[in-house]
Coordinates of N, CA and C in Angstrom, one line a residue:
M1 N 0.8 -1.2 0.0 CA 0.0 0.0 0.0 C 0.9 1.2 0.0
A2 N 0.6 2.2 -0.9 CA 1.4 3.4 -1.0 C 1.2 4.3 0.2
D3 N 2.2 5.0 0.5 CA 2.1 6.0 1.6 C 1.4 7.3 1.1
E4 N 0.5 7.8 1.8 CA -0.3 9.0 1.4 C 0.6 10.2 1.2
K5 N 1.8 10.3 1.9 CA 2.6 11.4 1.8 C 3.5 11.4 0.6
D6 N 3.7 10.3 -0.1 CA 4.5 10.2 -1.3 C 3.7 10.7 -2.5
P7 N 4.3 11.7 -3.2 CA 3.6 12.3 -4.3 C 3.6 11.3 -5.5
I8 N 2.6 11.4 -6.3 CA 2.4 10.5 -7.5 C 2.9 11.3 -8.7
H9 N 3.9 10.8 -9.4 CA 4.5 11.4 -10.5 C 3.9 10.8 -11.8
V10 N 3.2 11.7 -12.6 CA 2.6 11.2 -13.8 C 3.1 12.2 -14.9
S11 N 3.4 11.7 -16.0 CA 3.9 12.5 -17.1 C 2.7 13.4 -17.7
T12 N 3.0 14.5 -18.3 CA 2.0 15.4 -18.8 C 1.1 14.6 -19.8
Q13 N 1.7 13.8 -20.7 CA 1.0 13.1 -21.7 C 0.0 12.1 -21.1
D14 N 0.5 11.4 -20.1 CA -0.4 10.4 -19.4 C -1.5 11.1 -18.6
A15 N -1.2 12.2 -18.0 CA -2.2 12.9 -17.2 C -3.3 13.5 -18.1
R16 N -2.9 13.9 -19.3 CA -3.9 14.5 -20.3 C -4.9 13.5 -20.8
A17 N -4.4 12.3 -21.0 CA -5.3 11.2 -21.4 C -6.1 11.4 -22.6
G18 N -5.6 12.1 -23.6 CA -6.4 12.3 -24.8 C -5.7 13.2 -25.8
A19 N -6.2 13.2 -27.0 CA -5.6 14.1 -28.0 C -6.0 15.5 -27.8
T20 N -5.2 16.5 -28.2 CA -5.5 17.9 -28.0 C -5.3 18.6 -29.4
P21 N -6.3 18.3 -30.3 CA -6.2 19.0 -31.6 C -6.4 20.5 -31.5
H22 N -5.8 21.2 -32.4 CA -6.0 22.7 -32.3 C -7.2 23.2 -33.1
M23 N -8.1 22.3 -33.4 CA -9.3 22.7 -34.1 C -10.3 23.4 -33.2
T24 N -10.2 23.2 -32.0 CA -11.2 23.9 -31.0 C -11.1 25.4 -31.1
R25 N -9.9 25.9 -31.2 CA -9.7 27.4 -31.2 C -10.3 27.9 -32.5
Y26 N -10.2 27.2 -33.6 CA -10.8 27.6 -34.9 C -12.3 27.6 -34.9
I27 N -12.8 26.5 -34.3 CA -14.3 26.4 -34.2 C -14.8 27.6 -33.3
L28 N -14.2 27.9 -32.2 CA -14.6 28.9 -31.3 C -14.5 30.3 -32.1
A29 N -13.4 30.5 -32.8 CA -13.3 31.8 -33.5 C -14.3 32.0 -34.6
I30 N -14.6 30.9 -35.4 CA -15.5 31.0 -36.4 C -16.9 31.2 -35.9
S31 N -17.3 30.5 -34.8 CA -18.6 30.6 -34.3 C -18.8 32.0 -33.7
L32 N -17.8 32.6 -33.1 CA -17.9 33.9 -32.5 C -18.1 34.9 -33.7
V33 N -17.4 34.8 -34.7 CA -17.6 35.7 -35.9 C -19.0 35.5 -36.5
L34 N -19.5 34.3 -36.6 CA -20.8 34.1 -37.1 C -21.9 34.7 -36.2
I35 N -21.7 34.6 -34.9 CA -22.7 35.2 -34.0 C -22.7 36.7 -34.1
V36 N -21.5 37.3 -34.2 CA -21.4 38.8 -34.4 C -22.1 39.2 -35.7
I37 N -21.9 38.5 -36.8 CA -22.5 38.8 -38.0 C -24.1 38.6 -37.9
I38 N -24.5 37.6 -37.3 CA -26.0 37.4 -37.1 C -26.6 38.5 -36.3
Y39 N -26.0 38.9 -35.2 CA -26.5 40.0 -34.5 C -26.5 41.3 -35.2
A40 N -25.4 41.6 -36.0 CA -25.4 42.8 -36.8 C -26.5 42.8 -37.9
V41 N -26.7 41.7 -38.5 CA -27.8 41.6 -39.5 C -29.2 41.8 -38.8
Y42 N -29.3 41.2 -37.7 CA -30.6 41.3 -36.9 C -30.9 42.8 -36.5
L43 N -29.8 43.5 -36.1 CA -30.0 44.9 -35.7 C -30.3 45.8 -36.8
L44 N -29.8 45.5 -38.0 CA -30.0 46.3 -39.2 C -31.4 46.1 -39.8
L45 N -32.0 45.1 -39.5 CA -33.4 44.8 -40.1 C -34.5 45.4 -39.3

């Protein structure tokens, strides 16, 4: 049984436990731009 005072060392890759594609920032930016355009069109009508 491990001692509770001993720290557990896990590598960054193992702790992340998944892929981190950079598509998320593009989706966020595109959706933000689309929302701004939709609101601008809505206000002009």
